[in-house]
mmCIF file of C-alpha atoms in Angstrom:
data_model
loop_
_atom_site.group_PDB
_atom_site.id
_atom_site.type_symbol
_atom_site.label_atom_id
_atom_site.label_comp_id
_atom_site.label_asym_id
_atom_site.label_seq_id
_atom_site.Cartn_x
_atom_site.Cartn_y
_atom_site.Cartn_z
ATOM 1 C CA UNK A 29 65.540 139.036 86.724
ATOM 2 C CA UNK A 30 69.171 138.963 86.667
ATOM 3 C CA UNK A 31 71.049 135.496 86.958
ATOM 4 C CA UNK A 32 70.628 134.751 90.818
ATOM 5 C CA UNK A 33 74.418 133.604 91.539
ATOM 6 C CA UNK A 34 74.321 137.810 90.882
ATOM 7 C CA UNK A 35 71.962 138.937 93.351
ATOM 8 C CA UNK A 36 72.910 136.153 95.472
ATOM 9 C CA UNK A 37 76.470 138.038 95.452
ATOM 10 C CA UNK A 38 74.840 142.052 96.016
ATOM 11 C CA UNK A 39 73.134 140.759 99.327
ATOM 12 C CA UNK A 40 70.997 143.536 100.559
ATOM 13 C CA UNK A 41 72.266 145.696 98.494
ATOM 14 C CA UNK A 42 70.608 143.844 95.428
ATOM 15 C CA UNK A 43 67.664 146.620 94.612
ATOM 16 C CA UNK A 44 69.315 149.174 95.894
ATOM 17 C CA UNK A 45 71.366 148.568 92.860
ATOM 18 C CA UNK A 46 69.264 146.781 90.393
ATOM 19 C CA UNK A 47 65.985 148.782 90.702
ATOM 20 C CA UNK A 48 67.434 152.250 90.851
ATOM 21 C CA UNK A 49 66.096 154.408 88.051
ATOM 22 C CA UNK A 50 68.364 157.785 87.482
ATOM 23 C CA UNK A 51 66.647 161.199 87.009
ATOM 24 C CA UNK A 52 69.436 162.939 87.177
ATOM 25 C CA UNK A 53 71.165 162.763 83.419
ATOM 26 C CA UNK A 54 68.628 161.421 81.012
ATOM 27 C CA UNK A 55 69.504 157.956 79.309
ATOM 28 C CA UNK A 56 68.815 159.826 76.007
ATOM 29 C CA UNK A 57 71.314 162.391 75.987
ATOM 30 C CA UNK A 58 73.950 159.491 76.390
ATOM 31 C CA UNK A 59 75.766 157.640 74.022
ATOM 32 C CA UNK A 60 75.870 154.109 75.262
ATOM 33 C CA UNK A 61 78.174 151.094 74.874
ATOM 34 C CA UNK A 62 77.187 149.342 71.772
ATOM 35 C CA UNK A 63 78.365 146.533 69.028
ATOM 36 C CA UNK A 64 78.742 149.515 66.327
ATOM 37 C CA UNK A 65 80.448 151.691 68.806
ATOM 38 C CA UNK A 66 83.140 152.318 65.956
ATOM 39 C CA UNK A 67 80.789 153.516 63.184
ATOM 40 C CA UNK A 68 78.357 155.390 65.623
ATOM 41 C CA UNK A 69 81.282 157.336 66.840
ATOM 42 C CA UNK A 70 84.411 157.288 65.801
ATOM 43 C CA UNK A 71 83.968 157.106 61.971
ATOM 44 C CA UNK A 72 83.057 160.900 62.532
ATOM 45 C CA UNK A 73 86.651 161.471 64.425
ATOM 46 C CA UNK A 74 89.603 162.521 63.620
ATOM 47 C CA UNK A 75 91.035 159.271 64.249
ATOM 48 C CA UNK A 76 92.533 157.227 61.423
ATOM 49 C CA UNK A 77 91.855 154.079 59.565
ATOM 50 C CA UNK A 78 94.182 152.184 61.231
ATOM 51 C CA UNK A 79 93.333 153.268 65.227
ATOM 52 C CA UNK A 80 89.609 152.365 64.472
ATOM 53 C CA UNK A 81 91.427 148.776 63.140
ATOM 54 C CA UNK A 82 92.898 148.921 66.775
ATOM 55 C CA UNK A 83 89.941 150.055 69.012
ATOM 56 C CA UNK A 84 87.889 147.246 67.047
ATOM 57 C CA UNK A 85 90.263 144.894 67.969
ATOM 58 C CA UNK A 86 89.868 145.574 71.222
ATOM 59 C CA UNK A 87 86.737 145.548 71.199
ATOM 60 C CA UNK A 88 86.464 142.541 69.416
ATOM 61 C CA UNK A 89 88.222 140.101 71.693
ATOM 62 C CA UNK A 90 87.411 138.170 74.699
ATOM 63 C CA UNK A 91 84.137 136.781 76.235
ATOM 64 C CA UNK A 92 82.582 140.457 75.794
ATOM 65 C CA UNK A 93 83.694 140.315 72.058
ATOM 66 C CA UNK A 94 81.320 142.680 69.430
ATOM 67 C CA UNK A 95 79.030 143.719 72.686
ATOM 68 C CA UNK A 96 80.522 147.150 72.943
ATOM 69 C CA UNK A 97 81.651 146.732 76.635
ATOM 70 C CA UNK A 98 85.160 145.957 77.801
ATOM 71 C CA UNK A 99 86.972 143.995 80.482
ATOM 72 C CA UNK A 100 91.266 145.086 80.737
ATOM 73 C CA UNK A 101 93.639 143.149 82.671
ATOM 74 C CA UNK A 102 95.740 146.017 83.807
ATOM 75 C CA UNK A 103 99.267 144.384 86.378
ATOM 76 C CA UNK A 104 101.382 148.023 86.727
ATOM 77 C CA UNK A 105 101.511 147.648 90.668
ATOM 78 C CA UNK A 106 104.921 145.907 90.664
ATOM 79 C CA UNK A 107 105.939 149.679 89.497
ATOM 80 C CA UNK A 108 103.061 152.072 91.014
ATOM 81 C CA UNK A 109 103.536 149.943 94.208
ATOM 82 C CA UNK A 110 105.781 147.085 94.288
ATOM 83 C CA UNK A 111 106.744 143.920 93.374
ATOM 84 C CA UNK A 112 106.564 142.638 96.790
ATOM 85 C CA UNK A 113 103.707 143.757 97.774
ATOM 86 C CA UNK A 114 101.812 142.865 94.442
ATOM 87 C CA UNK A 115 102.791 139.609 93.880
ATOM 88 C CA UNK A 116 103.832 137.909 97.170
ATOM 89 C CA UNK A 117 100.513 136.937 98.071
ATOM 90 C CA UNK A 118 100.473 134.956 94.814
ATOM 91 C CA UNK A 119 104.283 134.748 93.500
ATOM 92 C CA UNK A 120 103.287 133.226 90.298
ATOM 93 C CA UNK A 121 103.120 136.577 89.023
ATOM 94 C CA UNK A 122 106.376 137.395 89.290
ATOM 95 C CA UNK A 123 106.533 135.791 85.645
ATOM 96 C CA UNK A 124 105.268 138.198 83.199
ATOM 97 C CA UNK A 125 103.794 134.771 81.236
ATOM 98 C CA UNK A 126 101.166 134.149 84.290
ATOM 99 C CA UNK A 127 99.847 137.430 83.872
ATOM 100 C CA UNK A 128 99.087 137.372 80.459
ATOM 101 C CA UNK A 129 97.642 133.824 80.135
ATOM 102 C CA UNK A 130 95.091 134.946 83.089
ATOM 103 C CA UNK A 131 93.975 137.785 80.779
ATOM 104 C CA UNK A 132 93.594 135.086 77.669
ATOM 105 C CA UNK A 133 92.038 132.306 79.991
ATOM 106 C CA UNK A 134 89.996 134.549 81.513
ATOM 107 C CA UNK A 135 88.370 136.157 78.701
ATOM 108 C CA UNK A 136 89.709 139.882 78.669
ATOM 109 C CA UNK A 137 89.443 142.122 75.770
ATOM 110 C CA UNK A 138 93.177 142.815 76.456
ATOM 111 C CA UNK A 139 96.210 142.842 78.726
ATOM 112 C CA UNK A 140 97.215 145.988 80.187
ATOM 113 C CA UNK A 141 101.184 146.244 81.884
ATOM 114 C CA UNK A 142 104.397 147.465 81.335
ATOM 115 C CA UNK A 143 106.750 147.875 78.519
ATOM 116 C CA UNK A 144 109.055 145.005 80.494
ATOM 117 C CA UNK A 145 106.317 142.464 80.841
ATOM 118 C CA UNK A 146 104.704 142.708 77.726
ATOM 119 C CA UNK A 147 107.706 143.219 76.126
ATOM 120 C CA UNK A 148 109.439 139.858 77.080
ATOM 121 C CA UNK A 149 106.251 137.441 75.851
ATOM 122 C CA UNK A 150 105.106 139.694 72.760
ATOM 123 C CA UNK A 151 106.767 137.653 70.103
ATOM 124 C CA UNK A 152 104.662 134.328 71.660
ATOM 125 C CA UNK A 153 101.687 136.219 72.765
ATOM 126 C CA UNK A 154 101.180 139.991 70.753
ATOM 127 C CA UNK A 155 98.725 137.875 68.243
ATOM 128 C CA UNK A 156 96.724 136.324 70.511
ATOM 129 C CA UNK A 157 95.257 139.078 72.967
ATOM 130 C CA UNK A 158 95.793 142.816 72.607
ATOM 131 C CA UNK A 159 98.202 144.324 74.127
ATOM 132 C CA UNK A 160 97.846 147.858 76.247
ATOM 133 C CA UNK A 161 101.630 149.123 77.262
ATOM 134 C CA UNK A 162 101.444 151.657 80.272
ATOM 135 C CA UNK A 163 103.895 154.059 79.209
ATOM 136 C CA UNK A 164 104.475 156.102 82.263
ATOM 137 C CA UNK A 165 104.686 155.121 85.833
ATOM 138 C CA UNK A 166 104.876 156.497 89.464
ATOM 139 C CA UNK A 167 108.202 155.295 90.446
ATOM 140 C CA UNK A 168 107.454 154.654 94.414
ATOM 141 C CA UNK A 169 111.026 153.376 95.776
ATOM 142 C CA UNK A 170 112.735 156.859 96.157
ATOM 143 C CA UNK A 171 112.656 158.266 99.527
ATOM 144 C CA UNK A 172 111.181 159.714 100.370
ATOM 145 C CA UNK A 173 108.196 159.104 98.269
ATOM 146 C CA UNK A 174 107.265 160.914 95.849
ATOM 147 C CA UNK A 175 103.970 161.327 93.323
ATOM 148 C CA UNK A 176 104.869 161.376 90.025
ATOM 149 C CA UNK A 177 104.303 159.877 86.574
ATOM 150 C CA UNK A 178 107.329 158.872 84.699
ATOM 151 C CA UNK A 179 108.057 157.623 81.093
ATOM 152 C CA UNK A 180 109.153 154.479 80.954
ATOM 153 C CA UNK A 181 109.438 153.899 77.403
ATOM 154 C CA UNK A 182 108.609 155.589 74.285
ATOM 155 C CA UNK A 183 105.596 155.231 71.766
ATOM 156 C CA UNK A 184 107.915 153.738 68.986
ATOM 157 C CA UNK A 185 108.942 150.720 71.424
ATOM 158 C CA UNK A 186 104.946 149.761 72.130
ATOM 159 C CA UNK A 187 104.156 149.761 68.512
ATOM 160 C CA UNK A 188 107.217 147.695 67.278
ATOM 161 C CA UNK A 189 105.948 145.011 69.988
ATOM 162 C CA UNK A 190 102.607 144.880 68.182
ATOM 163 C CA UNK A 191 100.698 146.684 71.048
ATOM 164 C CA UNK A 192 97.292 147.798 69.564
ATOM 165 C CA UNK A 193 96.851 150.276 72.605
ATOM 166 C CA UNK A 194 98.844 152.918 74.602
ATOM 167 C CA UNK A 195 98.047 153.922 78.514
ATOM 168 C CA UNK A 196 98.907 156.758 80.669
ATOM 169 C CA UNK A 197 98.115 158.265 83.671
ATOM 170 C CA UNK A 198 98.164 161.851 84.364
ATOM 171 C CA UNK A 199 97.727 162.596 88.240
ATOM 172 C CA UNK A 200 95.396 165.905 87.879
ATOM 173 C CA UNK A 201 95.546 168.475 90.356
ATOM 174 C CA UNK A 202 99.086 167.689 91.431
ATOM 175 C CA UNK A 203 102.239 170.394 90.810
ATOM 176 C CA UNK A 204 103.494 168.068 88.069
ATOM 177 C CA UNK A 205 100.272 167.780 86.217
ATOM 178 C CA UNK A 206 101.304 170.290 84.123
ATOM 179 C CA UNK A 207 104.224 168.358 82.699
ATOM 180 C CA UNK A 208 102.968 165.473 82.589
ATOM 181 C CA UNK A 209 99.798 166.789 80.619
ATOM 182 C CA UNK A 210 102.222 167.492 77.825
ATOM 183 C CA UNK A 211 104.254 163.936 77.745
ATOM 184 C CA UNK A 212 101.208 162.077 77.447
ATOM 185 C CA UNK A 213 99.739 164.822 75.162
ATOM 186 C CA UNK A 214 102.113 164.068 72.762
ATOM 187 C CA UNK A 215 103.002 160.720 73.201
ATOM 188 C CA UNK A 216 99.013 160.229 72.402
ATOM 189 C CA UNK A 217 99.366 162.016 69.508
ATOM 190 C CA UNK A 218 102.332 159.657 68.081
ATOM 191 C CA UNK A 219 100.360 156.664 68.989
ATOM 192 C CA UNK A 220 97.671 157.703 67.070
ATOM 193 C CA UNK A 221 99.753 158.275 64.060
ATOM 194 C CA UNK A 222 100.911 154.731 64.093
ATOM 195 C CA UNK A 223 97.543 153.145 64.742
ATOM 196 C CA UNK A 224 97.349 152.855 68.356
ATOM 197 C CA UNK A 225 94.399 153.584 70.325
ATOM 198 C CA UNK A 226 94.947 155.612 73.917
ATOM 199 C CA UNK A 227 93.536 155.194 77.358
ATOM 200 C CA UNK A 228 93.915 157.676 79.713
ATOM 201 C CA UNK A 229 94.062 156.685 83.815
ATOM 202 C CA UNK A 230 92.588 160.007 84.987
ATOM 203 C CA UNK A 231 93.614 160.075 88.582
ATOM 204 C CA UNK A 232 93.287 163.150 91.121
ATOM 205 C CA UNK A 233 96.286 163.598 93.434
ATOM 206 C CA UNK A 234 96.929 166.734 95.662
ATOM 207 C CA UNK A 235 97.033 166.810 99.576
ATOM 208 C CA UNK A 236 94.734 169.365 99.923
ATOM 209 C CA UNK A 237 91.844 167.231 98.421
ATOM 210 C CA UNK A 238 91.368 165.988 102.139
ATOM 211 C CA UNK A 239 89.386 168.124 104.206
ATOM 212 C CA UNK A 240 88.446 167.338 107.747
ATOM 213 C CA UNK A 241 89.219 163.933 107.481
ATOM 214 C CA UNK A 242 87.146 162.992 104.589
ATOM 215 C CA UNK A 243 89.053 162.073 100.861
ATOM 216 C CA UNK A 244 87.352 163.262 98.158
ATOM 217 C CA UNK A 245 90.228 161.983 95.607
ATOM 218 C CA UNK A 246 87.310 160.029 94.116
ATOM 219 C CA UNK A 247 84.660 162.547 94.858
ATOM 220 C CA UNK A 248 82.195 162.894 91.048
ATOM 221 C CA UNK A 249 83.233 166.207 91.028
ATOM 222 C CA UNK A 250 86.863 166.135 90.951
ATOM 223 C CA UNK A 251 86.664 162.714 88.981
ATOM 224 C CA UNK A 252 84.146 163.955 86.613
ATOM 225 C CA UNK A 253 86.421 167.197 85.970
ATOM 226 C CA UNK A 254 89.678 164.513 85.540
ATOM 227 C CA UNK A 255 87.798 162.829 82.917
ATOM 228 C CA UNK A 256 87.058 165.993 81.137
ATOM 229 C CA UNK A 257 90.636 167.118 81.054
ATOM 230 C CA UNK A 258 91.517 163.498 80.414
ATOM 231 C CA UNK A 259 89.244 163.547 76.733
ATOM 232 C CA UNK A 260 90.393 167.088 75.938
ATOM 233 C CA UNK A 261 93.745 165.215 75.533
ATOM 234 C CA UNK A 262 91.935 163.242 72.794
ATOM 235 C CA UNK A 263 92.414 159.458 75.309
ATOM 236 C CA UNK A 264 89.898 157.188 73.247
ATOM 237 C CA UNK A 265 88.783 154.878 76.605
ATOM 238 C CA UNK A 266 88.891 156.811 80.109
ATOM 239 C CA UNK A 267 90.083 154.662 83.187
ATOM 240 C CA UNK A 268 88.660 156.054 86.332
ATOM 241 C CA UNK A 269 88.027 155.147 90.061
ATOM 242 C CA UNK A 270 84.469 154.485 90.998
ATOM 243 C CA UNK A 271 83.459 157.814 92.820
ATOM 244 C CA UNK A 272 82.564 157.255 96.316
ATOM 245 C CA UNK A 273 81.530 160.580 97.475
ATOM 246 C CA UNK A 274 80.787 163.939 96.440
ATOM 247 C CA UNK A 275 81.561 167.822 96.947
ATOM 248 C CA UNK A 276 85.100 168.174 96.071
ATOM 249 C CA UNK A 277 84.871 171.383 94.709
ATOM 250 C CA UNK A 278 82.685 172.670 98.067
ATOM 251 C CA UNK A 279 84.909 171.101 100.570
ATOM 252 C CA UNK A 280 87.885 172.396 99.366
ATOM 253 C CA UNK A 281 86.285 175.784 98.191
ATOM 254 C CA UNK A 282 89.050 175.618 95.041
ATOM 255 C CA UNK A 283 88.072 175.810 91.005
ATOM 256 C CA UNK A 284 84.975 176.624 90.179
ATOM 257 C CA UNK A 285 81.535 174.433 89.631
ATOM 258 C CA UNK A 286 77.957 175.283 89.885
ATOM 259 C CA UNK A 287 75.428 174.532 92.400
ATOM 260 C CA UNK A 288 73.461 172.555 89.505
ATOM 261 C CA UNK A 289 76.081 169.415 89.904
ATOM 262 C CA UNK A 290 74.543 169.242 93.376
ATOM 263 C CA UNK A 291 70.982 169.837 93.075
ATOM 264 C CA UNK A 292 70.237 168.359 89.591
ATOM 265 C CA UNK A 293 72.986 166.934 87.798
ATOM 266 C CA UNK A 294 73.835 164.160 90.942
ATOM 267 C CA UNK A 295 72.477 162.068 93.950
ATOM 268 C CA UNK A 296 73.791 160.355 96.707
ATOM 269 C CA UNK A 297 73.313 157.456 94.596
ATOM 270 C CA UNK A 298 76.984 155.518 93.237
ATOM 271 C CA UNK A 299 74.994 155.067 89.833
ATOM 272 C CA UNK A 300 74.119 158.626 89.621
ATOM 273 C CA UNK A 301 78.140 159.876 91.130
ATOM 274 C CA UNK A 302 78.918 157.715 88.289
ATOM 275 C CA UNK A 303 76.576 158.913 85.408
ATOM 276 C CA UNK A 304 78.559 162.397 85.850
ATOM 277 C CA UNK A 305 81.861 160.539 85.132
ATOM 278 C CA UNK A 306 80.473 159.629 82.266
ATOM 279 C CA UNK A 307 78.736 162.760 81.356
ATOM 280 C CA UNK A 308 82.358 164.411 81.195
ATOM 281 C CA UNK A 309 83.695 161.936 78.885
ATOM 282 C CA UNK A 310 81.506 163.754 76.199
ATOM 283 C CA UNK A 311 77.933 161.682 77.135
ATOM 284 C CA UNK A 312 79.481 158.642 76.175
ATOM 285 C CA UNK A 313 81.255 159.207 72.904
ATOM 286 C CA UNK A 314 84.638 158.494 75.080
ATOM 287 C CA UNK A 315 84.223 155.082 76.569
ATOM 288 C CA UNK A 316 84.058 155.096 80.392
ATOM 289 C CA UNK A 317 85.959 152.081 82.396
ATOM 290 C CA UNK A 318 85.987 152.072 86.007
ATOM 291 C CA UNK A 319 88.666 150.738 88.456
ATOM 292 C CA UNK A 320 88.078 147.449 90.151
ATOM 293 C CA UNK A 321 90.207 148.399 93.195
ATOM 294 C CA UNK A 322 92.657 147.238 95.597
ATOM 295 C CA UNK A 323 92.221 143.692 97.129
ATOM 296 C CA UNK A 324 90.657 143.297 100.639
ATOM 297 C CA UNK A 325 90.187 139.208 100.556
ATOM 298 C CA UNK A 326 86.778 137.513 100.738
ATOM 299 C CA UNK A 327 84.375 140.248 99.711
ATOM 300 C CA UNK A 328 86.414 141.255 96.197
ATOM 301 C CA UNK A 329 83.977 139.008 94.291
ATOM 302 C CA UNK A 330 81.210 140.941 95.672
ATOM 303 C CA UNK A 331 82.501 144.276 95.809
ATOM 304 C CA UNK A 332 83.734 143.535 91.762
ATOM 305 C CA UNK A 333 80.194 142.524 90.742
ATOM 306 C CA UNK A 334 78.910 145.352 92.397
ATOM 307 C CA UNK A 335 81.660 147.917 91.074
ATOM 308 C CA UNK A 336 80.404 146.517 87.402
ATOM 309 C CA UNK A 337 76.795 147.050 88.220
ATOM 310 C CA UNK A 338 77.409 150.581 89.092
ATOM 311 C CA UNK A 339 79.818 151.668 85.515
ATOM 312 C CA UNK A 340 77.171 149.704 83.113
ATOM 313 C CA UNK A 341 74.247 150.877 84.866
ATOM 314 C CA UNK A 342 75.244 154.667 84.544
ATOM 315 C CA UNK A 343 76.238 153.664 80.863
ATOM 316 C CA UNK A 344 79.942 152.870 81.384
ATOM 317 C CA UNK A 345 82.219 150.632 79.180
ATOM 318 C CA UNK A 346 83.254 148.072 81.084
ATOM 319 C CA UNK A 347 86.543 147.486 84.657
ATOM 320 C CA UNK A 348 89.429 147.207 84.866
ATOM 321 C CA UNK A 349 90.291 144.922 87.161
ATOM 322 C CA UNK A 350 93.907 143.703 87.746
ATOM 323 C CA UNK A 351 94.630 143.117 91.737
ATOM 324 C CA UNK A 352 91.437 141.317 92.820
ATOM 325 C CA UNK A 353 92.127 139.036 90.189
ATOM 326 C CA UNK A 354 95.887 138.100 90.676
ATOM 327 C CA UNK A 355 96.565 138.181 94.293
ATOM 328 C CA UNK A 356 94.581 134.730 94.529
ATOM 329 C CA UNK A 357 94.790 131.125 93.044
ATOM 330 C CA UNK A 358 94.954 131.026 89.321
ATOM 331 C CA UNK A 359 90.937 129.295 88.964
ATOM 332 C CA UNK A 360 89.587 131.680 91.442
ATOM 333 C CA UNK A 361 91.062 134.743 89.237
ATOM 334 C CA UNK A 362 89.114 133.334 86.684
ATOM 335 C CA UNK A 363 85.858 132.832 88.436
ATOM 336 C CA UNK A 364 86.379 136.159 89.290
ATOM 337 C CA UNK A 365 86.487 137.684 86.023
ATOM 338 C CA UNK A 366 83.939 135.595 84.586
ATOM 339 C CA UNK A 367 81.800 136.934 87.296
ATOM 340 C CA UNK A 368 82.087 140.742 86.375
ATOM 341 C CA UNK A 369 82.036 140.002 82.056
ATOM 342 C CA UNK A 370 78.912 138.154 83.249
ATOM 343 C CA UNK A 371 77.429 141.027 84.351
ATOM 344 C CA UNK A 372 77.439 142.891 81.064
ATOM 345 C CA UNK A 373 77.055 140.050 79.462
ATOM 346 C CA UNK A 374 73.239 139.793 81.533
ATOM 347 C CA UNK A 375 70.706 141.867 79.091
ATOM 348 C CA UNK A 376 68.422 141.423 82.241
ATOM 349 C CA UNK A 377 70.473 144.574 83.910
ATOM 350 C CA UNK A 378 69.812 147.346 82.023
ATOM 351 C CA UNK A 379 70.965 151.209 81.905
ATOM 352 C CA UNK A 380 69.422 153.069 85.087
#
């Protein structure tokens, strides 16, 4: 059984999640998280010596160290958002310094932020956890707002910090997509020539992807599609919110699909929505990390343990979790990290 502070946490939903067995996309046509996730993948790649260094670095660090899964720290809000309304309910984090030593102290493969935090602690803190530079950003203060993804920095500036690791976000489906497709295409391309590895936040954004009231941004279809796109680019990890519904494609009667996603390919079932994520990001061979959402107070313990049940499960990665984590005391950030590497570190839940 897993450890009971676990199931404890799921409530009723405990075998809903724990005993669910997927018949949708066989476990054996997947490539799964594992310790020789380097050699049993990207050793065939076109990646070079020096971004499989990198991506074993990553993977090499933190309380999920040489297990093949991954926990990111990932503090962009104070750009995608703002600072305000990221770190006033725990103002600490107005210093970039808080944010990283919550990623070290709390285990994390690596810290994931901007070129302006990272950038002011990497001389004291580069060595000591990897660093992930978000290069591009959704600047949300003009008015009125707008939804776009903007360079902040270039490739060149990450790599002379010691950064290990690029991110991006391309917001699929929207006008600018287009552009955007092309920065990151070839900023991903640059990083890879200087050893970085990529991650790619594969994010849906168009009005027209609510129908009737209902938001399938997060649908499996749409997502699943996003994550497609998003390892066509060549990303290395895909960052993607957990899918919550279903039927993108039908509701909005736009693109094309077939009625096998429906009938055979998914469920109902938030393990199974999630298996198709992951069966776009080429079975596996592209690592799968899942969003551990905004904060909503008392139940984000829950809700995290429950989001990393669901990616490792349907044979994700790993979260990333950044907002549940900071916008609280320091020790119960922790706790609540520990709480979600626990989870994949618990060989008592198993693939679905």
């Amino acid at each position: 059984m897993p450890d009971s502070r676990i199931t404890s946490l799921l409530g009723d939903k405990a075998a809903y999640l724990l005993d669910h067995q997927c018949t949708t996309i066989s476990r054996a046509q997947l490539t799964l998280p594992s310790p020789n996730h380097i050699e049993e993948v990207w050793m065939n790649s076109n990646r070079g010596n020096r971004v499989l260094r990198s991506l074993q670095q990553l993977l090499s660090h933190g309380r999920l160290a040489d297990t093949g899964y991954c926990s990111i720290f990932p503090v962009d809000q104070g750009i995608e958002h703002s600072a305000g309304s990221a770190f006033a309910p725990n103002p600490m984090y107005f210093d970039p310094e808080n944010i990283i030593k919550l990623a070290i102290e709390g285990g994390c493969n690596g810290v994931a932020s901007t070129f302006g935090v990272l950038g002011i602690m990497s001389r004291k803190y580069a060595h000591r956890i990897p660093f992930i530079v978000k290069i591009n950003h959704n600047e949300f203060l003009s008015y009125p707002n707008r939804y776009d993804q903007t360079m902040f920095g270039t490739i060149r500036s990450a790599w002379n910090m010691g950064a290990i690791a690029v991110g991006a976000t391309v917001y699929w489906g929207s006008a600018e997509s287009t552009r955007q497709l092309r920065e990151v295409a070839e900023a991903f391309e640059l990083a890879h020539e200087l050893g970085m590895a990529t991650i790619l936040w594969c994010y849906t954004r168009n009005a027209a992807f609510k129908v009737d009231g209902v938001d399938y941004h997060s649908a499996a279809d749409f997502t699943g599609q996003a994550n497609h796109l998003g390892v066509t680019l060549q990303a290395d990890i895909i960052k993607q919110k957990i899918p919550v519904n279903n039927g993108g494609y039908l509701a909005t009667k736009h693109g094309k699909t077939s009625k096998l996603v429906y009938e055979k390919l998914t469920t109902d079932h938030p393990i199974d929505l999630c298996r198709y994520q992951l069966a776009n990001c080429y079975m596996g061979k592209i690592g799968l990390i899942n969003s551990g959402g905004e904060s909503k107070g008392s139940s984000d313990l829950a809700e995290a343990v429950e989001t990393a049940i669901i990616n490792k499960r349907a044979g994700g990665m790993g979260l990333i979790l950044g907002r549940k984590a900071f916008q609280r005391p320091f020790a119960d950030g922790l706790e609540l990290l520990h709480a979600v590497q626990d989870v994949y570190l618990d060989r008592e839940i198993t693939l679905a």
